[in-house]
Amino acid sequence: KFSDHEERLSGSDREEDEDDVEAAVKKEVGQIRASTEQKLRRFQSVESGANNVVFIRTQGIEPENLVHHILKDMHTTKKKKTRVILRMLPISGTCKAFMEDMKKYTETFFEPWFKAPNKGTFQIVYKARNNSHMSREEVIKELAGIVGSLNPENKVDLNNPQYTIVVEIIKTVCCLSVVRDYVLFRKYNLQEVVKSNKEDAQQNPSSVTEEQNSEVVKAEAKEQEKSSKEVKEE
């Protein structure tokens, strides 16, 4: 509705006002479109609330397959492709970081991997940031019990499991994923997975000489010492 003042405007003034309205509408439409496009971006940074943790939300991408592909490529080529990222973990599901919520959520979440007839060996790795009300032992015990209830043939293997259940708690959010090759890919550590090591030499004996083997063992010993320091610092 126009006010009395607007009705008395001259023709040129009214045209200018119409131009202003049109510009305002275009601006608003542009903002809405930009906001929508931002929500639909394939990769979107989300504030995690914890120091040194970056959370990337994805659209139309299975995070566990993407991260496994990246680590497999780095493990094969031994090419270092990042200077500042230590670990990259896929997050396939989230729930509130309270025991009852986690138990209820994981009963369904674990089904694709562990519900009969599916089965496999597994281990559970747990890390909490900015959270003190959860008990590591309790979480591991309860989640292992749920995996066992889905299929009694699921067995714990701490040395070389088929699947590793990753539990990352950040404040009041529990981030979950089930990953493969956790041991082979050095706990999904991007810095460690590109380093040559004794295991690789054993897997490809024809391509490594005895002299090279001795150098690899020495390098591994140094890197393990360095890695232990890095873990303490982290």
Coordinates of N, CA and C in Angstrom, one line a residue:
K1 N 0.9 -1.2 0.0 CA 0.0 0.0 0.0 C 0.9 1.2 0.0
F2 N 0.5 2.2 -0.8 CA 1.2 3.5 -0.9 C 0.7 4.5 0.1
S3 N 1.5 5.3 0.7 CA 1.1 6.3 1.6 C 0.7 7.5 0.7
D4 N 0.0 8.5 1.4 CA -0.4 9.7 0.7 C 0.8 10.4 0.0
H5 N 1.9 10.4 0.7 CA 3.1 11.1 0.2 C 3.5 10.4 -1.1
E6 N 3.5 9.1 -1.1 CA 4.0 8.4 -2.3 C 3.0 8.6 -3.5
E7 N 1.7 8.8 -3.2 CA 0.7 9.0 -4.2 C 0.9 10.3 -4.9
R8 N 1.5 11.3 -4.1 CA 1.7 12.7 -4.7 C 3.0 12.8 -5.4
L9 N 3.8 11.8 -5.4 CA 5.1 11.9 -6.1 C 5.0 12.1 -7.6
S10 N 5.9 12.9 -8.1 CA 5.9 13.1 -9.6 C 6.2 11.9 -10.3
G11 N 6.1 11.9 -11.6 CA 6.3 10.7 -12.4 C 7.8 10.3 -12.3
S12 N 8.7 11.2 -12.4 CA 10.2 10.8 -12.3 C 10.5 10.3 -11.0
D13 N 10.0 10.9 -9.9 CA 10.3 10.4 -8.6 C 9.8 9.0 -8.4
R14 N 8.6 8.8 -8.9 CA 8.0 7.4 -8.8 C 8.8 6.4 -9.5
E15 N 9.3 6.8 -10.7 CA 10.2 5.8 -11.4 C 11.4 5.5 -10.7
E16 N 12.0 6.5 -10.0 CA 13.2 6.3 -9.2 C 12.9 5.3 -8.1
D17 N 11.7 5.5 -7.4 CA 11.4 4.6 -6.3 C 11.2 3.2 -6.8
E18 N 10.6 3.1 -8.0 CA 10.3 1.7 -8.6 C 11.7 1.1 -8.9
D19 N 12.6 1.9 -9.4 CA 14.0 1.3 -9.6 C 14.6 0.8 -8.3
D20 N 14.4 1.6 -7.2 CA 15.0 1.2 -5.9 C 14.3 -0.1 -5.4
V21 N 13.0 -0.2 -5.6 CA 12.3 -1.4 -5.2 C 12.8 -2.6 -6.0
E22 N 13.0 -2.4 -7.3 CA 13.4 -3.5 -8.1 C 14.8 -4.0 -7.7
A23 N 15.7 -3.0 -7.4 CA 17.0 -3.3 -7.0 C 17.0 -4.0 -5.7
A24 N 16.1 -3.6 -4.8 CA 16.1 -4.3 -3.5 C 15.6 -5.7 -3.6
V25 N 14.6 -5.9 -4.5 CA 14.1 -7.3 -4.8 C 15.2 -8.2 -5.3
K26 N 15.9 -7.6 -6.3 CA 17.0 -8.4 -6.9 C 18.0 -8.8 -5.9
K27 N 18.3 -7.8 -5.0 CA 19.3 -8.1 -4.0 C 18.9 -9.2 -3.0
E28 N 17.6 -9.1 -2.7 CA 17.0 -10.1 -1.7 C 17.0 -11.5 -2.4
V29 N 16.6 -11.5 -3.7 CA 16.6 -12.8 -4.4 C 18.1 -13.4 -4.5
G30 N 19.0 -12.5 -4.7 CA 20.4 -12.9 -4.8 C 20.9 -13.5 -3.5
Q31 N 20.5 -12.9 -2.4 CA 20.9 -13.4 -1.0 C 20.3 -14.7 -0.8
I32 N 19.0 -14.9 -1.1 CA 18.3 -16.2 -0.9 C 19.0 -17.3 -1.7
R33 N 19.3 -16.9 -3.0 CA 20.0 -17.9 -3.9 C 21.4 -18.3 -3.3
A34 N 22.1 -17.3 -2.9 CA 23.4 -17.5 -2.3 C 23.4 -18.4 -1.1
S35 N 22.4 -18.1 -0.2 CA 22.2 -18.9 1.0 C 21.8 -20.4 0.6
T36 N 21.0 -20.6 -0.4 CA 20.6 -21.9 -0.8 C 21.8 -22.7 -1.3
E37 N 22.5 -22.0 -2.2 CA 23.7 -22.6 -2.8 C 24.7 -23.0 -1.8
Q38 N 24.9 -22.2 -0.7 CA 25.8 -22.4 0.3 C 25.4 -23.7 1.1
K39 N 24.1 -23.9 1.3 CA 23.6 -25.1 2.0 C 23.8 -26.3 1.2
L40 N 23.8 -26.2 -0.2 CA 23.9 -27.3 -1.0 C 25.3 -27.6 -1.5
R41 N 26.3 -26.9 -1.0 CA 27.7 -27.1 -1.5 C 28.2 -28.5 -1.1
R42 N 29.0 -29.1 -1.9 CA 29.5 -30.5 -1.7 C 30.3 -30.6 -0.4
F43 N 31.1 -29.5 -0.1 CA 31.9 -29.5 1.1 C 31.7 -28.2 1.8
Q44 N 31.3 -28.3 3.0 CA 31.0 -27.1 3.8 C 31.6 -27.1 5.2
S45 N 32.4 -26.1 5.5 CA 33.1 -26.1 6.8 C 32.1 -25.8 7.9
V46 N 32.1 -26.5 9.0 CA 31.2 -26.4 10.1 C 32.1 -26.2 11.4
E47 N 31.7 -25.2 12.2 CA 32.5 -25.0 13.5 C 32.3 -26.2 14.4
S48 N 33.5 -26.7 14.8 CA 33.4 -27.9 15.6 C 33.4 -27.6 17.1
G49 N 33.9 -26.5 17.5 CA 33.9 -26.1 18.9 C 35.0 -26.7 19.7
A50 N 36.0 -27.3 19.0 CA 37.2 -27.8 19.6 C 38.4 -27.3 18.9
N51 N 39.5 -27.1 19.7 CA 40.7 -26.6 19.1 C 41.3 -27.7 18.2
N52 N 41.9 -27.2 17.1 CA 42.6 -28.1 16.1 C 41.7 -29.2 15.5
V53 N 40.5 -29.0 15.5 CA 39.5 -29.9 14.8 C 38.7 -29.2 13.8
V54 N 38.8 -29.6 12.6 CA 38.0 -29.0 11.5 C 37.0 -30.0 11.1
F55 N 35.7 -29.6 11.0 CA 34.6 -30.5 10.6 C 34.1 -30.1 9.2
I56 N 34.1 -31.0 8.2 CA 33.6 -30.7 6.9 C 32.3 -31.5 6.6
R57 N 31.3 -30.8 6.4 CA 30.0 -31.4 6.1 C 29.9 -31.7 4.6
T58 N 29.5 -32.9 4.2 CA 29.4 -33.2 2.7 C 28.0 -33.4 2.3
Q59 N 27.8 -33.2 1.0 CA 26.5 -33.5 0.4 C 26.6 -34.5 -0.8
G60 N 25.9 -35.6 -0.7 CA 25.9 -36.6 -1.8 C 27.2 -37.4 -1.9
I61 N 27.9 -37.4 -0.7 CA 29.2 -38.2 -0.7 C 29.3 -39.1 0.5
E62 N 29.7 -40.3 0.3 CA 29.9 -41.2 1.4 C 31.3 -41.0 2.0
P63 N 31.3 -40.4 3.2 CA 32.6 -39.9 3.8 C 33.6 -41.1 3.9
E64 N 33.1 -42.3 4.4 CA 34.1 -43.4 4.6 C 34.8 -43.8 3.3
N65 N 34.0 -43.8 2.2 CA 34.6 -44.2 0.9 C 35.6 -43.1 0.4
L66 N 35.2 -41.9 0.6 CA 36.1 -40.8 0.1 C 37.4 -40.8 0.9
V67 N 37.4 -40.9 2.2 CA 38.6 -40.9 3.0 C 39.5 -42.1 2.8
H68 N 38.8 -43.3 2.6 CA 39.5 -44.5 2.3 C 40.3 -44.4 1.0
H69 N 39.6 -43.8 0.0 CA 40.2 -43.6 -1.3 C 41.5 -42.7 -1.2
I70 N 41.4 -41.6 -0.5 CA 42.5 -40.7 -0.3 C 43.7 -41.4 0.4
L71 N 43.4 -42.1 1.4 CA 44.5 -42.8 2.2 C 45.1 -43.9 1.4
K72 N 44.3 -44.6 0.6 CA 44.8 -45.7 -0.2 C 45.7 -45.1 -1.3
D73 N 45.4 -44.0 -1.9 CA 46.2 -43.3 -2.9 C 47.5 -42.9 -2.2
M74 N 47.5 -42.3 -1.1 CA 48.7 -41.8 -0.4 C 49.6 -43.0 0.0
H75 N 49.0 -44.1 0.5 CA 49.7 -45.3 0.9 C 50.4 -45.9 -0.3
T76 N 49.8 -45.9 -1.5 CA 50.3 -46.5 -2.7 C 51.4 -45.7 -3.3
T77 N 51.2 -44.4 -3.4 CA 52.1 -43.5 -4.1 C 53.2 -43.0 -3.1
K78 N 53.0 -43.0 -1.8 CA 53.9 -42.4 -0.8 C 54.2 -40.9 -1.1
K79 N 53.2 -40.3 -1.6 CA 53.3 -38.8 -1.9 C 52.6 -38.0 -0.8
K80 N 53.4 -37.2 -0.1 CA 52.8 -36.3 0.9 C 52.0 -35.2 0.3
K81 N 50.8 -35.1 0.6 CA 49.9 -34.1 0.0 C 49.3 -33.0 0.9
T82 N 49.8 -33.1 2.2 CA 49.3 -32.1 3.1 C 50.4 -31.8 4.1
R83 N 50.5 -30.6 4.6 CA 51.6 -30.2 5.6 C 51.0 -30.1 7.0
V84 N 49.7 -29.7 7.1 CA 49.2 -29.4 8.4 C 48.1 -30.3 8.9
I85 N 47.6 -31.2 8.1 CA 46.5 -32.1 8.5 C 47.2 -33.4 9.1
L86 N 46.9 -33.7 10.3 CA 47.5 -34.9 11.0 C 46.6 -36.1 10.6
R87 N 45.3 -36.1 11.0 CA 44.5 -37.3 10.7 C 43.2 -36.8 10.0
M88 N 42.7 -37.7 9.2 CA 41.4 -37.5 8.5 C 40.5 -38.6 8.8
L89 N 39.4 -38.4 9.5 CA 38.5 -39.4 9.9 C 37.1 -39.2 9.3
P90 N 36.5 -40.2 8.6 CA 35.2 -40.0 8.1 C 34.2 -40.1 9.3
I91 N 33.1 -39.3 9.2 CA 32.0 -39.4 10.2 C 30.7 -39.7 9.5
S92 N 30.2 -40.9 9.7 CA 29.0 -41.4 9.0 C 27.7 -41.1 9.8
G93 N 27.9 -40.8 11.1 CA 26.7 -40.6 11.9 C 27.0 -39.9 13.2
T94 N 26.0 -39.1 13.7 CA 26.2 -38.4 14.9 C 25.0 -38.5 15.8
C95 N 25.2 -38.4 17.1 CA 24.1 -38.4 18.1 C 24.6 -37.7 19.3
K96 N 23.7 -37.5 20.3 CA 24.1 -36.8 21.5 C 25.1 -37.7 22.3
A97 N 26.1 -37.1 22.9 CA 27.1 -37.8 23.7 C 26.6 -38.2 25.1
F98 N 25.6 -39.0 25.1 CA 25.1 -39.6 26.4 C 24.8 -41.0 26.2
M99 N 25.1 -41.9 27.1 CA 25.2 -43.3 26.9 C 23.9 -43.9 26.4
E100 N 22.7 -43.4 26.9 CA 21.5 -43.9 26.4 C 21.2 -43.6 25.0
D101 N 21.6 -42.3 24.6 CA 21.4 -41.9 23.2 C 22.3 -42.7 22.3
M102 N 23.6 -42.9 22.7 CA 24.5 -43.7 21.9 C 24.1 -45.1 21.7
K103 N 23.6 -45.7 22.7 CA 23.1 -47.1 22.7 C 21.9 -47.3 21.7
K104 N 21.0 -46.4 21.8 CA 19.8 -46.4 21.0 C 20.2 -46.2 19.5
Y105 N 21.1 -45.2 19.3 CA 21.5 -44.9 17.9 C 22.3 -46.0 17.2
T106 N 23.3 -46.6 18.0 CA 24.2 -47.5 17.4 C 23.5 -48.9 17.1
E107 N 22.4 -49.2 17.8 CA 21.7 -50.4 17.5 C 21.3 -50.5 16.0
T108 N 21.0 -49.3 15.4 CA 20.6 -49.3 14.0 C 21.8 -48.9 13.2
F109 N 22.7 -48.1 13.7 CA 23.8 -47.6 12.9 C 24.8 -48.7 12.5
F110 N 25.0 -49.7 13.4 CA 26.0 -50.8 13.2 C 25.4 -51.9 12.2
E111 N 24.2 -51.9 11.9 CA 23.5 -53.0 11.2 C 24.2 -53.3 9.8
P112 N 24.5 -52.3 9.0 CA 25.1 -52.6 7.7 C 26.4 -53.4 7.7
W113 N 27.1 -53.3 8.9 CA 28.4 -54.0 9.0 C 28.3 -55.3 9.8
F114 N 27.5 -55.3 10.8 CA 27.6 -56.3 11.9 C 26.3 -57.1 12.1
K115 N 25.2 -56.8 11.5 CA 24.0 -57.5 11.7 C 24.0 -58.8 10.8
A116 N 23.6 -59.9 11.4 CA 23.6 -61.2 10.6 C 22.7 -61.0 9.4
P117 N 23.2 -61.5 8.2 CA 24.3 -62.4 8.1 C 25.7 -61.7 8.0
N118 N 25.7 -60.4 8.0 CA 27.0 -59.7 8.0 C 27.7 -60.0 9.3
K119 N 29.1 -60.0 9.2 CA 29.9 -60.3 10.4 C 31.3 -59.8 10.1
G120 N 32.1 -59.7 11.2 CA 33.5 -59.3 11.0 C 34.2 -59.1 12.3
T121 N 35.5 -59.1 12.2 CA 36.3 -58.8 13.4 C 36.4 -57.3 13.6
F122 N 36.5 -56.8 14.8 CA 36.4 -55.4 15.0 C 37.2 -54.9 16.2
Q123 N 37.5 -53.7 16.3 CA 38.0 -53.0 17.5 C 37.3 -51.7 17.6
I124 N 37.4 -51.1 18.8 CA 36.8 -49.8 19.0 C 37.8 -48.8 19.5
V125 N 38.0 -47.7 18.9 CA 38.9 -46.6 19.3 C 38.1 -45.4 19.7
Y126 N 38.5 -44.8 20.8 CA 37.7 -43.8 21.5 C 38.6 -42.6 21.8
K127 N 38.0 -41.4 21.5 CA 38.7 -40.2 21.9 C 37.6 -39.1 22.2
A128 N 37.9 -38.4 23.3 CA 37.0 -37.3 23.8 C 37.7 -36.0 23.8
R129 N 37.0 -35.0 23.4 CA 37.5 -33.6 23.4 C 36.5 -32.7 24.1
N130 N 37.0 -31.9 25.0 CA 36.1 -31.0 25.8 C 34.9 -31.7 26.4
N131 N 35.1 -32.9 26.9 CA 34.1 -33.7 27.5 C 34.7 -34.5 28.6
S132 N 34.0 -34.4 29.8 CA 34.6 -35.2 30.9 C 33.5 -36.1 31.5
H133 N 32.3 -36.1 31.0 CA 31.3 -36.9 31.7 C 31.1 -38.3 31.1
M134 N 31.8 -38.6 30.0 CA 31.8 -39.9 29.4 C 32.9 -40.8 29.9
S135 N 32.7 -42.1 30.1 CA 33.7 -43.0 30.5 C 34.2 -43.8 29.3
R136 N 35.5 -43.8 29.0 CA 36.0 -44.6 27.9 C 35.7 -46.1 28.0
E137 N 35.9 -46.6 29.2 CA 35.7 -48.1 29.4 C 34.2 -48.4 29.2
E138 N 33.4 -47.6 29.8 CA 31.9 -47.9 29.7 C 31.4 -47.8 28.2
V139 N 31.9 -46.8 27.5 CA 31.5 -46.7 26.1 C 31.9 -47.9 25.3
I140 N 33.2 -48.3 25.4 CA 33.7 -49.4 24.6 C 33.0 -50.7 25.0
K141 N 32.7 -50.9 26.3 CA 32.0 -52.1 26.7 C 30.6 -52.1 26.2
E142 N 29.9 -51.0 26.3 CA 28.5 -51.0 25.8 C 28.4 -51.2 24.3
L143 N 29.3 -50.5 23.5 CA 29.2 -50.6 22.1 C 29.6 -52.0 21.6
A144 N 30.6 -52.6 22.3 CA 31.0 -54.0 21.9 C 29.9 -55.0 22.2
G145 N 29.2 -54.7 23.3 CA 28.0 -55.6 23.6 C 26.9 -55.5 22.5
I146 N 26.7 -54.3 22.0 CA 25.7 -54.1 20.9 C 26.2 -54.8 19.6
V147 N 27.5 -54.7 19.3 CA 28.0 -55.4 18.1 C 27.8 -56.9 18.2
G148 N 28.1 -57.4 19.4 CA 27.9 -58.8 19.7 C 26.5 -59.3 19.6
S149 N 25.6 -58.5 20.0 CA 24.1 -58.8 20.0 C 23.6 -58.9 18.6
L150 N 24.2 -58.1 17.7 CA 23.7 -58.1 16.3 C 24.1 -59.4 15.6
N151 N 25.2 -60.0 16.0 CA 25.7 -61.3 15.4 C 26.7 -61.8 16.4
P152 N 26.5 -63.0 17.0 CA 27.5 -63.5 18.0 C 28.8 -63.9 17.3
E153 N 28.8 -64.0 16.0 CA 30.1 -64.3 15.3 C 31.0 -63.1 15.1
N154 N 30.5 -61.9 15.5 CA 31.4 -60.8 15.5 C 32.4 -60.9 16.6
K155 N 33.7 -60.8 16.3 CA 34.7 -61.0 17.3 C 35.7 -59.8 17.4
V156 N 36.2 -59.6 18.6 CA 37.1 -58.5 18.8 C 38.5 -59.0 18.3
D157 N 39.2 -58.1 17.6 CA 40.6 -58.3 17.1 C 41.3 -57.0 17.2
L158 N 42.2 -56.9 18.2 CA 43.0 -55.6 18.4 C 44.2 -55.5 17.6
N159 N 44.6 -56.6 16.8 CA 45.8 -56.5 16.0 C 45.6 -56.2 14.6
N160 N 44.6 -56.9 14.0 CA 44.4 -56.6 12.6 C 42.9 -56.8 12.2
P161 N 42.0 -56.0 12.8 CA 40.6 -56.2 12.6 C 40.1 -55.8 11.2
Q162 N 39.0 -56.4 10.7 CA 38.4 -56.0 9.4 C 37.8 -54.6 9.5
Y163 N 37.2 -54.3 10.7 CA 36.5 -53.0 10.9 C 37.0 -52.3 12.2
T164 N 37.1 -51.0 12.1 CA 37.4 -50.3 13.3 C 36.3 -49.3 13.5
I165 N 35.7 -49.4 14.7 CA 34.6 -48.4 15.1 C 35.3 -47.2 15.7
V166 N 35.2 -46.1 15.1 CA 35.8 -44.8 15.6 C 34.7 -44.0 16.3
V167 N 35.0 -43.7 17.6 CA 34.1 -42.9 18.4 C 34.9 -41.7 18.8
E168 N 34.4 -40.5 18.2 CA 35.0 -39.2 18.5 C 34.0 -38.4 19.2
I169 N 34.2 -38.0 20.5 CA 33.3 -37.2 21.2 C 33.8 -35.8 21.3
I170 N 33.0 -34.8 20.8 CA 33.4 -33.4 20.8 C 32.3 -32.7 21.6
K171 N 32.6 -32.2 22.8 CA 31.6 -31.6 23.7 C 30.5 -32.5 23.9
T172 N 29.3 -32.2 23.4 CA 28.1 -33.0 23.7 C 27.7 -33.8 22.4
V173 N 28.5 -33.9 21.4 CA 28.2 -34.6 20.2 C 29.1 -35.8 20.1
C174 N 28.5 -37.0 19.8 CA 29.2 -38.2 19.5 C 29.3 -38.4 18.0
C175 N 30.5 -38.5 17.4 CA 30.7 -38.7 16.0 C 31.1 -40.2 15.8
L176 N 30.5 -40.9 14.9 CA 30.7 -42.3 14.7 C 31.1 -42.7 13.3
S177 N 31.9 -43.7 13.1 CA 32.2 -44.2 11.8 C 32.7 -45.6 12.0
V178 N 32.6 -46.4 10.9 CA 33.1 -47.8 10.8 C 34.0 -47.8 9.6
V179 N 35.3 -47.9 9.9 CA 36.3 -47.8 8.8 C 37.1 -49.1 8.6
R180 N 37.7 -49.2 7.4 CA 38.5 -50.4 7.0 C 40.0 -50.0 7.0
D181 N 40.9 -51.0 7.1 CA 42.3 -50.8 7.0 C 42.8 -49.7 7.9
Y182 N 42.3 -49.7 9.1 CA 42.7 -48.7 10.1 C 44.2 -48.9 10.5
V183 N 44.6 -50.1 10.7 CA 46.0 -50.4 11.1 C 46.9 -50.2 9.9
L184 N 46.5 -50.7 8.7 CA 47.3 -50.5 7.5 C 47.6 -49.1 7.2
F185 N 46.6 -48.2 7.4 CA 46.7 -46.8 7.0 C 47.1 -46.0 8.3
R186 N 47.8 -46.6 9.2 CA 48.4 -45.9 10.3 C 47.4 -45.1 11.1
K187 N 46.3 -45.7 11.5 CA 45.3 -45.0 12.2 C 44.8 -43.7 11.5
Y188 N 44.7 -43.8 10.2 CA 44.3 -42.8 9.3 C 45.1 -41.5 9.5
N189 N 46.4 -41.7 9.7 CA 47.3 -40.6 9.9 C 47.9 -40.2 8.6
L190 N 47.7 -39.0 8.0 CA 48.1 -38.7 6.7 C 49.6 -38.5 6.7
Q191 N 50.2 -38.2 7.8 CA 51.7 -37.9 7.8 C 52.4 -39.3 7.9
E192 N 51.9 -40.2 8.6 CA 52.5 -41.5 8.8 C 52.3 -42.5 7.6
V193 N 51.2 -42.4 6.9 CA 50.8 -43.4 5.9 C 51.7 -43.2 4.7
V194 N 52.4 -42.1 4.5 CA 53.2 -41.9 3.3 C 54.7 -42.4 3.5
K195 N 55.0 -42.7 4.8 CA 56.4 -43.1 5.1 C 56.6 -44.6 4.7
S196 N 57.8 -44.8 4.2 CA 58.2 -46.2 3.9 C 58.5 -46.9 5.2
N197 N 58.2 -48.2 5.3 CA 58.3 -48.9 6.5 C 58.7 -50.4 6.3
K198 N 58.9 -51.1 7.4 CA 59.4 -52.5 7.3 C 58.3 -53.4 6.7
E199 N 57.0 -53.1 7.0 CA 55.9 -53.9 6.4 C 55.9 -53.8 4.9
D200 N 56.0 -52.6 4.4 CA 56.0 -52.4 2.9 C 57.2 -53.2 2.3
A201 N 58.3 -53.2 3.0 CA 59.5 -53.9 2.4 C 59.2 -55.4 2.4
Q202 N 58.5 -55.9 3.4 CA 58.1 -57.3 3.4 C 57.1 -57.7 2.4
Q203 N 56.2 -56.8 2.1 CA 55.2 -57.0 1.1 C 55.7 -57.0 -0.3
N204 N 56.9 -56.2 -0.5 CA 57.5 -56.1 -1.8 C 59.0 -56.4 -1.7
P205 N 59.4 -57.7 -1.4 CA 60.8 -58.0 -1.1 C 61.6 -57.9 -2.4
S206 N 61.1 -58.1 -3.6 CA 61.9 -58.1 -4.8 C 62.3 -56.7 -5.2
S207 N 61.7 -55.7 -4.7 CA 62.0 -54.3 -5.1 C 62.8 -53.6 -4.0
V208 N 63.2 -54.3 -3.0 CA 64.0 -53.6 -1.9 C 65.3 -54.5 -1.6
T209 N 66.4 -53.8 -1.7 CA 67.7 -54.6 -1.5 C 67.9 -54.7 0.0
E210 N 68.9 -55.5 0.4 CA 69.3 -55.6 1.8 C 69.8 -54.3 2.4
E211 N 70.5 -53.5 1.6 CA 71.0 -52.2 2.1 C 69.8 -51.3 2.3
Q212 N 68.9 -51.3 1.4 CA 67.7 -50.4 1.5 C 66.9 -50.9 2.8
N213 N 66.8 -52.2 3.0 CA 66.1 -52.7 4.1 C 66.6 -52.1 5.4
S214 N 68.0 -52.1 5.6 CA 68.6 -51.6 6.8 C 68.3 -50.1 7.0
E215 N 68.2 -49.4 5.8 CA 67.9 -48.0 5.9 C 66.5 -47.7 6.3
V216 N 65.6 -48.6 5.8 CA 64.2 -48.5 6.1 C 64.0 -48.7 7.6
V217 N 64.6 -49.8 8.2 CA 64.5 -50.1 9.6 C 64.9 -48.9 10.5
K218 N 66.1 -48.3 10.1 CA 66.6 -47.2 10.8 C 65.7 -46.0 10.8
A219 N 65.2 -45.8 9.6 CA 64.2 -44.6 9.4 C 63.0 -44.9 10.2
E220 N 62.5 -46.1 10.2 CA 61.3 -46.4 11.0 C 61.5 -46.2 12.5
A221 N 62.7 -46.6 13.0 CA 62.9 -46.4 14.4 C 62.9 -45.0 14.8
K222 N 63.5 -44.1 13.9 CA 63.6 -42.7 14.2 C 62.2 -42.1 14.1
E223 N 61.4 -42.6 13.1 CA 60.0 -42.0 13.0 C 59.1 -42.4 14.1
Q224 N 59.3 -43.7 14.6 CA 58.5 -44.1 15.7 C 58.8 -43.3 17.0
E225 N 60.1 -42.9 17.2 CA 60.4 -42.1 18.3 C 59.8 -40.7 18.1
K226 N 59.9 -40.2 16.9 CA 59.3 -38.9 16.6 C 57.8 -38.9 16.8
S227 N 57.2 -40.1 16.3 CA 55.7 -40.2 16.4 C 55.3 -40.2 17.9
S228 N 56.0 -40.9 18.7 CA 55.6 -41.0 20.1 C 55.7 -39.6 20.8
K229 N 56.6 -38.7 20.3 CA 56.7 -37.4 20.8 C 55.5 -36.6 20.3
E230 N 55.1 -36.8 19.0 CA 54.0 -36.1 18.5 C 52.7 -36.4 19.2
V231 N 52.6 -37.7 19.6 CA 51.4 -38.2 20.3 C 51.3 -37.5 21.6
K232 N 52.4 -37.4 22.3 CA 52.4 -36.7 23.6 C 52.0 -35.3 23.5
E233 N 52.6 -34.6 22.5 CA 52.3 -33.2 22.2 C 50.8 -33.0 21.9
E234 N 50.2 -34.0 21.1 CA 48.8 -33.9 20.8 C 47.9 -34.0 22.0

